Amino acid sequence: MFKWIRLFWIKAASKEMAGRHAQARFDFSLRKKMTPRDIADMFNDFAEDYEQVYVTLDWRPFEVVGDFMAKLIPEDHRSKLKVLDVGAGTGLLGNKLKNDGFTHVDGLDPAENMLNVAKRRNIYQRYLCAFINKERNGAIETDYYDYIVASGAFNEGLIPCEAFQEMIRIVKPGGRITFTVPTRYINSSDNLRDQLLPLIDQLAQEGVWEVTSVALEDGELSSTDGPGTLYSLRVFVSEKKF
């Protein structure tokens, strides 16, 4: 019960917060009518308080993804890999990876102020202020990254399913796309419910990737998100249009 009291308090406090679209920070239903630029601006105005607020919710998908990467990849091999953190935000996942020995990690996020927080801490090698969708990002070569990771970036209005087209292009064959998603976001988001799981299954059947899924219990992602899943998609092709 205490976790819901905390979430209620934060949602109520968001009504008093300064910044654009402040109430949509925690009421994801409001994002359905917002543009990607609106949502990026929301996070731009939230950047300096972001980590403090999410610590209150015991928010830790970055730890779940980081721990999975550390278990998957031997310590003496981590510094040789190029990793892209998509929806990097203030660098929580990037910092976790850096501390675990992944020394070549780039961060991509459309909210420049969020990236600036990470930049002050010198977390990433390269900072890419951009959206990720099906459009080709000319700043990133095909088959450039060994791994792509994302934590807390698959919910209403953030990474669209069409972005897998670009992620497949920029990750090397044999590399992985690893991310978490709470079950309740899949159920409530039109983008995730109608597209994410069918797309994962379809591309697995077509041999584009091999799926590893890890069930996450209530409390593993945060005190309020409920159960979820970590997906790690081992990609076998350089490009896939859909």
PDB file of N, CA, C and O in Angstrom, residues 172-238:
ATOM      1  N   LYS A 172      25.542  -4.708 -34.783  1.00  0.00           N
ATOM      2  CA  LYS A 172      26.221  -5.707 -35.605  1.00  0.00           C
ATOM      3  C   LYS A 172      25.458  -7.031 -35.602  1.00  0.00           C
ATOM      4  O   LYS A 172      24.847  -7.387 -34.583  1.00  0.00           O
ATOM      5  N   PRO A 173      25.475  -7.776 -36.693  1.00  0.00           N
ATOM      6  CA  PRO A 173      24.939  -9.134 -36.649  1.00  0.00           C
ATOM      7  C   PRO A 173      25.637  -9.937 -35.548  1.00  0.00           C
ATOM      8  O   PRO A 173      26.865  -9.917 -35.432  1.00  0.00           O
ATOM      9  N   GLY A 174      24.857 -10.591 -34.727  1.00  0.00           N
ATOM     10  CA  GLY A 174      25.392 -11.278 -33.559  1.00  0.00           C
ATOM     11  C   GLY A 174      25.301 -10.450 -32.299  1.00  0.00           C
ATOM     12  O   GLY A 174      25.478 -10.976 -31.192  1.00  0.00           O
ATOM     13  N   GLY A 175      25.049  -9.146 -32.452  1.00  0.00           N
ATOM     14  CA  GLY A 175      24.873  -8.274 -31.305  1.00  0.00           C
ATOM     15  C   GLY A 175      23.464  -8.368 -30.743  1.00  0.00           C
ATOM     16  O   GLY A 175      22.605  -9.071 -31.274  1.00  0.00           O
ATOM     17  N   ARG A 176      23.230  -7.618 -29.680  1.00  0.00           N
ATOM     18  CA  ARG A 176      21.946  -7.732 -28.986  1.00  0.00           C
ATOM     19  C   ARG A 176      21.303  -6.366 -28.746  1.00  0.00           C
ATOM     20  O   ARG A 176      22.006  -5.366 -28.580  1.00  0.00           O
ATOM     21  N   ILE A 177      19.976  -6.372 -28.708  1.00  0.00           N
ATOM     22  CA  ILE A 177      19.163  -5.242 -28.266  1.00  0.00           C
ATOM     23  C   ILE A 177      18.486  -5.691 -26.974  1.00  0.00           C
ATOM     24  O   ILE A 177      17.699  -6.639 -26.978  1.00  0.00           O
ATOM     25  N   THR A 178      18.808  -5.031 -25.867  1.00  0.00           N
ATOM     26  CA  THR A 178      18.339  -5.475 -24.555  1.00  0.00           C
ATOM     27  C   THR A 178      17.583  -4.353 -23.866  1.00  0.00           C
ATOM     28  O   THR A 178      18.068  -3.224 -23.794  1.00  0.00           O
ATOM     29  N   PHE A 179      16.401  -4.671 -23.347  1.00  0.00           N
ATOM     30  CA  PHE A 179      15.572  -3.638 -22.726  1.00  0.00           C
ATOM     31  C   PHE A 179      14.572  -4.273 -21.776  1.00  0.00           C
ATOM     32  O   PHE A 179      14.343  -5.487 -21.804  1.00  0.00           O
ATOM     33  N   THR A 180      13.980  -3.444 -20.931  1.00  0.00           N
ATOM     34  CA  THR A 180      12.944  -3.895 -20.017  1.00  0.00           C
ATOM     35  C   THR A 180      11.628  -3.205 -20.353  1.00  0.00           C
ATOM     36  O   THR A 180      11.609  -2.097 -20.888  1.00  0.00           O
ATOM     37  N   VAL A 181      10.537  -3.858 -19.997  1.00  0.00           N
ATOM     38  CA  VAL A 181       9.217  -3.239 -20.144  1.00  0.00           C
ATOM     39  C   VAL A 181       8.274  -3.820 -19.086  1.00  0.00           C
ATOM     40  O   VAL A 181       8.166  -5.043 -18.968  1.00  0.00           O
ATOM     41  N   PRO A 182       7.638  -2.970 -18.285  1.00  0.00           N
ATOM     42  CA  PRO A 182       6.651  -3.467 -17.327  1.00  0.00           C
ATOM     43  C   PRO A 182       5.401  -3.976 -18.043  1.00  0.00           C
ATOM     44  O   PRO A 182       4.975  -3.410 -19.053  1.00  0.00           O
ATOM     45  N   THR A 183       4.821  -5.021 -17.520  1.00  0.00           N
ATOM     46  CA  THR A 183       3.633  -5.612 -18.140  1.00  0.00           C
ATOM     47  C   THR A 183       2.490  -4.610 -18.229  1.00  0.00           C
ATOM     48  O   THR A 183       1.760  -4.569 -19.217  1.00  0.00           O
ATOM     49  N   ARG A 184       2.331  -3.780 -17.225  1.00  0.00           N
ATOM     50  CA  ARG A 184       1.198  -2.854 -17.237  1.00  0.00           C
ATOM     51  C   ARG A 184       1.334  -1.800 -18.325  1.00  0.00           C
ATOM     52  O   ARG A 184       0.339  -1.277 -18.816  1.00  0.00           O
ATOM     53  N   TYR A 185       2.561  -1.492 -18.746  1.00  0.00           N
ATOM     54  CA  TYR A 185       2.734  -0.547 -19.853  1.00  0.00           C
ATOM     55  C   TYR A 185       2.334  -1.192 -21.171  1.00  0.00           C
ATOM     56  O   TYR A 185       1.780  -0.530 -22.049  1.00  0.00           O
ATOM     57  N   ILE A 186       2.629  -2.477 -21.305  1.00  0.00           N
ATOM     58  CA  ILE A 186       2.192  -3.186 -22.512  1.00  0.00           C
ATOM     59  C   ILE A 186       0.668  -3.174 -22.596  1.00  0.00           C
ATOM     60  O   ILE A 186       0.084  -2.954 -23.658  1.00  0.00           O
ATOM     61  N   ASN A 187       0.026  -3.368 -21.459  1.00  0.00           N
ATOM     62  CA  ASN A 187      -1.434  -3.424 -21.442  1.00  0.00           C
ATOM     63  C   ASN A 187      -2.087  -2.073 -21.681  1.00  0.00           C
ATOM     64  O   ASN A 187      -3.185  -1.991 -22.241  1.00  0.00           O
ATOM     65  N   SER A 188      -1.421  -0.984 -21.290  1.00  0.00           N
ATOM     66  CA  SER A 188      -2.053   0.333 -21.365  1.00  0.00           C
ATOM     67  C   SER A 188      -1.629   1.158 -22.578  1.00  0.00           C
ATOM     68  O   SER A 188      -2.323   2.105 -22.954  1.00  0.00           O
ATOM     69  N   SER A 189      -0.522   0.822 -23.207  1.00  0.00           N
ATOM     70  CA  SER A 189      -0.015   1.605 -24.335  1.00  0.00           C
ATOM     71  C   SER A 189      -0.441   0.981 -25.659  1.00  0.00           C
ATOM     72  O   SER A 189      -0.171  -0.194 -25.917  1.00  0.00           O
ATOM     73  N   ASP A 190      -1.099   1.761 -26.505  1.00  0.00           N
ATOM     74  CA  ASP A 190      -1.516   1.252 -27.815  1.00  0.00           C
ATOM     75  C   ASP A 190      -0.313   0.767 -28.613  1.00  0.00           C
ATOM     76  O   ASP A 190      -0.351  -0.287 -29.261  1.00  0.00           O
ATOM     77  N   ASN A 191       0.771   1.527 -28.569  1.00  0.00           N
ATOM     78  CA  ASN A 191       1.981   1.201 -29.324  1.00  0.00           C
ATOM     79  C   ASN A 191       2.565  -0.140 -28.879  1.00  0.00           C
ATOM     80  O   ASN A 191       2.917  -0.993 -29.698  1.00  0.00           O
ATOM     81  N   LEU A 192       2.631  -0.361 -27.576  1.00  0.00           N
ATOM     82  CA  LEU A 192       3.249  -1.580 -27.068  1.00  0.00           C
ATOM     83  C   LEU A 192       2.304  -2.772 -27.159  1.00  0.00           C
ATOM     84  O   LEU A 192       2.691  -3.859 -27.576  1.00  0.00           O
ATOM     85  N   ARG A 193       1.053  -2.582 -26.770  1.00  0.00           N
ATOM     86  CA  ARG A 193       0.095  -3.699 -26.737  1.00  0.00           C
ATOM     87  C   ARG A 193      -0.142  -4.279 -28.135  1.00  0.00           C
ATOM     88  O   ARG A 193      -0.155  -5.493 -28.324  1.00  0.00           O
ATOM     89  N   ASP A 194      -0.323  -3.416 -29.110  1.00  0.00           N
ATOM     90  CA  ASP A 194      -0.704  -3.879 -30.442  1.00  0.00           C
ATOM     91  C   ASP A 194       0.475  -4.170 -31.353  1.00  0.00           C
ATOM     92  O   ASP A 194       0.303  -4.796 -32.398  1.00  0.00           O
ATOM     93  N   GLN A 195       1.657  -3.710 -30.968  1.00  0.00           N
ATOM     94  CA  GLN A 195       2.786  -3.841 -31.886  1.00  0.00           C
ATOM     95  C   GLN A 195       4.003  -4.555 -31.310  1.00  0.00           C
ATOM     96  O   GLN A 195       4.619  -5.368 -31.995  1.00  0.00           O
ATOM     97  N   LEU A 196       4.372  -4.278 -30.061  1.00  0.00           N
ATOM     98  CA  LEU A 196       5.655  -4.769 -29.551  1.00  0.00           C
ATOM     99  C   LEU A 196       5.742  -6.290 -29.545  1.00  0.00           C
ATOM    100  O   LEU A 196       6.639  -6.872 -30.167  1.00  0.00           O
ATOM    101  N   LEU A 197       4.841  -6.949 -28.841  1.00  0.00           N
ATOM    102  CA  LEU A 197       4.933  -8.404 -28.732  1.00  0.00           C
ATOM    103  C   LEU A 197       4.721  -9.105 -30.071  1.00  0.00           C
ATOM    104  O   LEU A 197       5.472 -10.036 -30.407  1.00  0.00           O
ATOM    105  N   PRO A 198       3.741  -8.681 -30.897  1.00  0.00           N
ATOM    106  CA  PRO A 198       3.618  -9.301 -32.223  1.00  0.00           C
ATOM    107  C   PRO A 198       4.868  -9.102 -33.077  1.00  0.00           C
ATOM    108  O   PRO A 198       5.259 -10.015 -33.810  1.00  0.00           O
ATOM    109  N   LEU A 199       5.503  -7.922 -32.966  1.00  0.00           N
ATOM    110  CA  LEU A 199       6.708  -7.672 -33.763  1.00  0.00           C
ATOM    111  C   LEU A 199       7.864  -8.563 -33.307  1.00  0.00           C
ATOM    112  O   LEU A 199       8.582  -9.131 -34.137  1.00  0.00           O
ATOM    113  N   ILE A 200       8.030  -8.691 -32.003  1.00  0.00           N
ATOM    114  CA  ILE A 200       9.098  -9.562 -31.484  1.00  0.00           C
ATOM    115  C   ILE A 200       8.908 -10.985 -31.998  1.00  0.00           C
ATOM    116  O   ILE A 200       9.860 -11.624 -32.462  1.00  0.00           O
ATOM    117  N   ASP A 201       7.685 -11.486 -31.932  1.00  0.00           N
ATOM    118  CA  ASP A 201       7.412 -12.862 -32.380  1.00  0.00           C
ATOM    119  C   ASP A 201       7.589 -12.994 -33.895  1.00  0.00           C
ATOM    120  O   ASP A 201       8.172 -13.977 -34.374  1.00  0.00           O
ATOM    121  N   GLN A 202       7.097 -12.020 -34.651  1.00  0.00           N
ATOM    122  CA  GLN A 202       7.171 -12.085 -36.111  1.00  0.00           C
ATOM    123  C   GLN A 202       8.616 -12.121 -36.594  1.00  0.00           C
ATOM    124  O   GLN A 202       8.990 -12.958 -37.437  1.00  0.00           O
ATOM    125  N   LEU A 203       9.440 -11.225 -36.063  1.00  0.00           N
ATOM    126  CA  LEU A 203      10.829 -11.165 -36.530  1.00  0.00           C
ATOM    127  C   LEU A 203      11.647 -12.357 -36.035  1.00  0.00           C
ATOM    128  O   LEU A 203      12.628 -12.742 -36.677  1.00  0.00           O
ATOM    129  N   ALA A 204      11.234 -12.954 -34.936  1.00  0.00           N
ATOM    130  CA  ALA A 204      11.883 -14.198 -34.502  1.00  0.00           C
ATOM    131  C   ALA A 204      11.560 -15.322 -35.479  1.00  0.00           C
ATOM    132  O   ALA A 204      12.447 -16.106 -35.868  1.00  0.00           O
ATOM    133  N   GLN A 205      10.312 -15.400 -35.913  1.00  0.00           N
ATOM    134  CA  GLN A 205       9.909 -16.424 -36.875  1.00  0.00           C
ATOM    135  C   GLN A 205      10.608 -16.235 -38.219  1.00  0.00           C
ATOM    136  O   GLN A 205      10.900 -17.209 -38.922  1.00  0.00           O
ATOM    137  N   GLU A 206      10.897 -14.988 -38.576  1.00  0.00           N
ATOM    138  CA  GLU A 206      11.568 -14.693 -39.847  1.00  0.00           C
ATOM    139  C   GLU A 206      13.086 -14.834 -39.755  1.00  0.00           C
ATOM    140  O   GLU A 206      13.782 -14.650 -40.758  1.00  0.00           O
ATOM    141  N   GLY A 207      13.608 -15.145 -38.584  1.00  0.00           N
ATOM    142  CA  GLY A 207      15.045 -15.338 -38.420  1.00  0.00           C
ATOM    143  C   GLY A 207      15.843 -14.056 -38.296  1.00  0.00           C
ATOM    144  O   GLY A 207      17.075 -14.079 -38.415  1.00  0.00           O
ATOM    145  N   VAL A 208      15.153 -12.940 -38.030  1.00  0.00           N
ATOM    146  CA  VAL A 208      15.847 -11.663 -37.866  1.00  0.00           C
ATOM    147  C   VAL A 208      16.596 -11.624 -36.543  1.00  0.00           C
ATOM    148  O   VAL A 208      17.702 -11.102 -36.453  1.00  0.00           O
ATOM    149  N   TRP A 209      15.971 -12.194 -35.512  1.00  0.00           N
ATOM    150  CA  TRP A 209      16.620 -12.243 -34.207  1.00  0.00           C
ATOM    151  C   TRP A 209      16.168 -13.464 -33.424  1.00  0.00           C
ATOM    152  O   TRP A 209      15.203 -14.137 -33.766  1.00  0.00           O
ATOM    153  N   GLU A 210      16.921 -13.733 -32.383  1.00  0.00           N
ATOM    154  CA  GLU A 210      16.603 -14.795 -31.423  1.00  0.00           C
ATOM    155  C   GLU A 210      16.266 -14.128 -30.106  1.00  0.00           C
ATOM    156  O   GLU A 210      16.975 -13.224 -29.655  1.00  0.00           O
ATOM    157  N   VAL A 211      15.188 -14.569 -29.478  1.00  0.00           N
ATOM    158  CA  VAL A 211      14.655 -13.876 -28.309  1.00  0.00           C
ATOM    159  C   VAL A 211      15.032 -14.594 -27.021  1.00  0.00           C
ATOM    160  O   VAL A 211      14.814 -15.797 -26.867  1.00  0.00           O
ATOM    161  N   THR A 212      15.607 -13.834 -26.106  1.00  0.00           N
ATOM    162  CA  THR A 212      15.749 -14.266 -24.716  1.00  0.00           C
ATOM    163  C   THR A 212      14.853 -13.371 -23.875  1.00  0.00           C
ATOM    164  O   THR A 212      14.917 -12.140 -23.994  1.00  0.00           O
ATOM    165  N   SER A 213      13.999 -13.962 -23.062  1.00  0.00           N
ATOM    166  CA  SER A 213      13.136 -13.169 -22.195  1.00  0.00           C
ATOM    167  C   SER A 213      13.293 -13.646 -20.758  1.00  0.00           C
ATOM    168  O   SER A 213      13.399 -14.843 -20.493  1.00  0.00           O
ATOM    169  N   VAL A 214      13.334 -12.688 -19.852  1.00  0.00           N
ATOM    170  CA  VAL A 214      13.490 -12.978 -18.431  1.00  0.00           C
ATOM    171  C   VAL A 214      12.319 -12.336 -17.692  1.00  0.00           C
ATOM    172  O   VAL A 214      12.140 -11.111 -17.755  1.00  0.00           O
ATOM    173  N   ALA A 215      11.516 -13.135 -17.028  1.00  0.00           N
ATOM    174  CA  ALA A 215      10.376 -12.612 -16.264  1.00  0.00           C
ATOM    175  C   ALA A 215      10.889 -11.874 -15.032  1.00  0.00           C
ATOM    176  O   ALA A 215      11.777 -12.355 -14.313  1.00  0.00           O
ATOM    177  N   LEU A 216      10.323 -10.693 -14.795  1.00  0.00           N
ATOM    178  CA  LEU A 216      10.705  -9.865 -13.655  1.00  0.00           C
ATOM    179  C   LEU A 216       9.521  -9.776 -12.689  1.00  0.00           C
ATOM    180  O   LEU A 216       8.403  -9.464 -13.088  1.00  0.00           O
ATOM    181  N   GLU A 217       9.782 -10.037 -11.444  1.00  0.00           N
ATOM    182  CA  GLU A 217       8.720 -10.040 -10.449  1.00  0.00           C
ATOM    183  C   GLU A 217       8.354  -8.624 -10.012  1.00  0.00           C
ATOM    184  O   GLU A 217       9.103  -7.660 -10.243  1.00  0.00           O
ATOM    185  N   ASP A 218       7.216  -8.509  -9.382  1.00  0.00           N
ATOM    186  CA  ASP A 218       6.766  -7.237  -8.821  1.00  0.00           C
ATOM    187  C   ASP A 218       7.846  -6.692  -7.889  1.00  0.00           C
ATOM    188  O   ASP A 218       8.310  -7.387  -6.990  1.00  0.00           O
ATOM    189  N   GLY A 219       8.270  -5.454  -8.128  1.00  0.00           N
ATOM    190  CA  GLY A 219       9.287  -4.826  -7.298  1.00  0.00           C
ATOM    191  C   GLY A 219      10.674  -4.828  -7.889  1.00  0.00           C
ATOM    192  O   GLY A 219      11.543  -4.079  -7.430  1.00  0.00           O
ATOM    193  N   GLU A 220      10.936  -5.645  -8.895  1.00  0.00           N
ATOM    194  CA  GLU A 220      12.283  -5.682  -9.477  1.00  0.00           C
ATOM    195  C   GLU A 220      12.592  -4.439 -10.303  1.00  0.00           C
ATOM    196  O   GLU A 220      13.746  -4.005 -10.369  1.00  0.00           O
ATOM    197  N   LEU A 221      11.581  -3.860 -10.958  1.00  0.00           N
ATOM    198  CA  LEU A 221      11.800  -2.673 -11.774  1.00  0.00           C
ATOM    199  C   LEU A 221      11.625  -1.389 -10.966  1.00  0.00           C
ATOM    200  O   LEU A 221      12.350  -0.418 -11.177  1.00  0.00           O
ATOM    201  N   SER A 222      10.660  -1.370 -10.074  1.00  0.00           N
ATOM    202  CA  SER A 222      10.436  -0.221  -9.193  1.00  0.00           C
ATOM    203  C   SER A 222       9.393  -0.627  -8.163  1.00  0.00           C
ATOM    204  O   SER A 222       8.855  -1.737  -8.216  1.00  0.00           O
ATOM    205  N   SER A 223       9.099   0.289  -7.253  1.00  0.00           N
ATOM    206  CA  SER A 223       8.108  -0.014  -6.231  1.00  0.00           C
ATOM    207  C   SER A 223       6.685   0.116  -6.746  1.00  0.00           C
ATOM    208  O   SER A 223       5.739  -0.274  -6.059  1.00  0.00           O
ATOM    209  N   THR A 224       6.495   0.640  -7.968  1.00  0.00           N
ATOM    210  CA  THR A 224       5.145   0.891  -8.470  1.00  0.00           C
ATOM    211  C   THR A 224       4.832   0.226  -9.806  1.00  0.00           C
ATOM    212  O   THR A 224       3.669   0.152 -10.189  1.00  0.00           O
ATOM    213  N   ASP A 225       5.832  -0.244 -10.537  1.00  0.00           N
ATOM    214  CA  ASP A 225       5.590  -0.720 -11.899  1.00  0.00           C
ATOM    215  C   ASP A 225       5.007  -2.117 -11.984  1.00  0.00           C
ATOM    216  O   ASP A 225       4.507  -2.522 -13.032  1.00  0.00           O
ATOM    217  N   GLY A 226       5.108  -2.897 -10.927  1.00  0.00           N
ATOM    218  CA  GLY A 226       4.619  -4.262 -10.997  1.00  0.00           C
ATOM    219  C   GLY A 226       5.575  -5.162 -11.756  1.00  0.00           C
ATOM    220  O   GLY A 226       6.719  -4.800 -12.019  1.00  0.00           O
ATOM    221  N   PRO A 227       5.131  -6.364 -12.131  1.00  0.00           N
ATOM    222  CA  PRO A 227       6.001  -7.291 -12.857  1.00  0.00           C
ATOM    223  C   PRO A 227       6.282  -6.807 -14.274  1.00  0.00           C
ATOM    224  O   PRO A 227       5.620  -5.902 -14.785  1.00  0.00           O
ATOM    225  N   GLY A 228       7.270  -7.427 -14.896  1.00  0.00           N
ATOM    226  CA  GLY A 228       7.620  -7.046 -16.259  1.00  0.00           C
ATOM    227  C   GLY A 228       8.495  -8.092 -16.896  1.00  0.00           C
ATOM    228  O   GLY A 228       8.574  -9.237 -16.426  1.00  0.00           O
ATOM    229  N   THR A 229       9.174  -7.704 -17.956  1.00  0.00           N
ATOM    230  CA  THR A 229      10.028  -8.630 -18.701  1.00  0.00           C
ATOM    231  C   THR A 229      11.272  -7.908 -19.182  1.00  0.00           C
ATOM    232  O   THR A 229      11.206  -6.751 -19.609  1.00  0.00           O
ATOM    233  N   LEU A 230      12.403  -8.578 -19.104  1.00  0.00           N
ATOM    234  CA  LEU A 230      13.609  -8.147 -19.798  1.00  0.00           C
ATOM    235  C   LEU A 230      13.703  -8.942 -21.084  1.00  0.00           C
ATOM    236  O   LEU A 230      13.625 -10.173 -21.059  1.00  0.00           O
ATOM    237  N   TYR A 231      13.829  -8.237 -22.195  1.00  0.00           N
ATOM    238  CA  TYR A 231      14.031  -8.870 -23.498  1.00  0.00           C
ATOM    239  C   TYR A 231      15.457  -8.612 -23.966  1.00  0.00           C
ATOM    240  O   TYR A 231      15.971  -7.490 -23.855  1.00  0.00           O
ATOM    241  N   SER A 232      16.081  -9.637 -24.498  1.00  0.00           N
ATOM    242  CA  SER A 232      17.385  -9.487 -25.126  1.00  0.00           C
ATOM    243  C   SER A 232      17.304 -10.175 -26.487  1.00  0.00           C
ATOM    244  O   SER A 232      17.145 -11.404 -26.577  1.00  0.00           O
ATOM    245  N   LEU A 233      17.376  -9.374 -27.539  1.00  0.00           N
ATOM    246  CA  LEU A 233      17.166  -9.846 -28.904  1.00  0.00           C
ATOM    247  C   LEU A 233      18.508  -9.951 -29.616  1.00  0.00           C
ATOM    248  O   LEU A 233      19.153  -8.930 -29.884  1.00  0.00           O
ATOM    249  N   ARG A 234      18.937 -11.158 -29.895  1.00  0.00           N
ATOM    250  CA  ARG A 234      20.197 -11.365 -30.620  1.00  0.00           C
ATOM    251  C   ARG A 234      19.928 -11.257 -32.118  1.00  0.00           C
ATOM    252  O   ARG A 234      19.200 -12.067 -32.690  1.00  0.00           O
ATOM    253  N   VAL A 235      20.503 -10.242 -32.729  1.00  0.00           N
ATOM    254  CA  VAL A 235      20.186  -9.880 -34.114  1.00  0.00           C
ATOM    255  C   VAL A 235      21.116 -10.609 -35.077  1.00  0.00           C
ATOM    256  O   VAL A 235      22.324 -10.703 -34.843  1.00  0.00           O
ATOM    257  N   PHE A 236      20.548 -11.086 -36.208  1.00  0.00           N
ATOM    258  CA  PHE A 236      21.333 -11.857 -37.166  1.00  0.00           C
ATOM    259  C   PHE A 236      21.488 -11.166 -38.528  1.00  0.00           C
ATOM    260  O   PHE A 236      22.180 -11.706 -39.401  1.00  0.00           O
ATOM    261  N   VAL A 237      20.863 -10.016 -38.712  1.00  0.00           N
ATOM    262  CA  VAL A 237      20.902  -9.354 -40.029  1.00  0.00           C
ATOM    263  C   VAL A 237      21.392  -7.908 -39.858  1.00  0.00           C
ATOM    264  O   VAL A 237      21.363  -7.352 -38.764  1.00  0.00           O
ATOM    265  N   SER A 238      21.834  -7.330 -40.978  1.00  0.00           N
ATOM    266  CA  SER A 238      22.287  -5.941 -40.950  1.00  0.00           C
ATOM    267  C   SER A 238      21.164  -4.956 -41.079  1.00  0.00           C
ATOM    268  O   SER A 238      21.233  -3.843 -40.514  1.00  0.00           O
TER     269      SER A 238
END
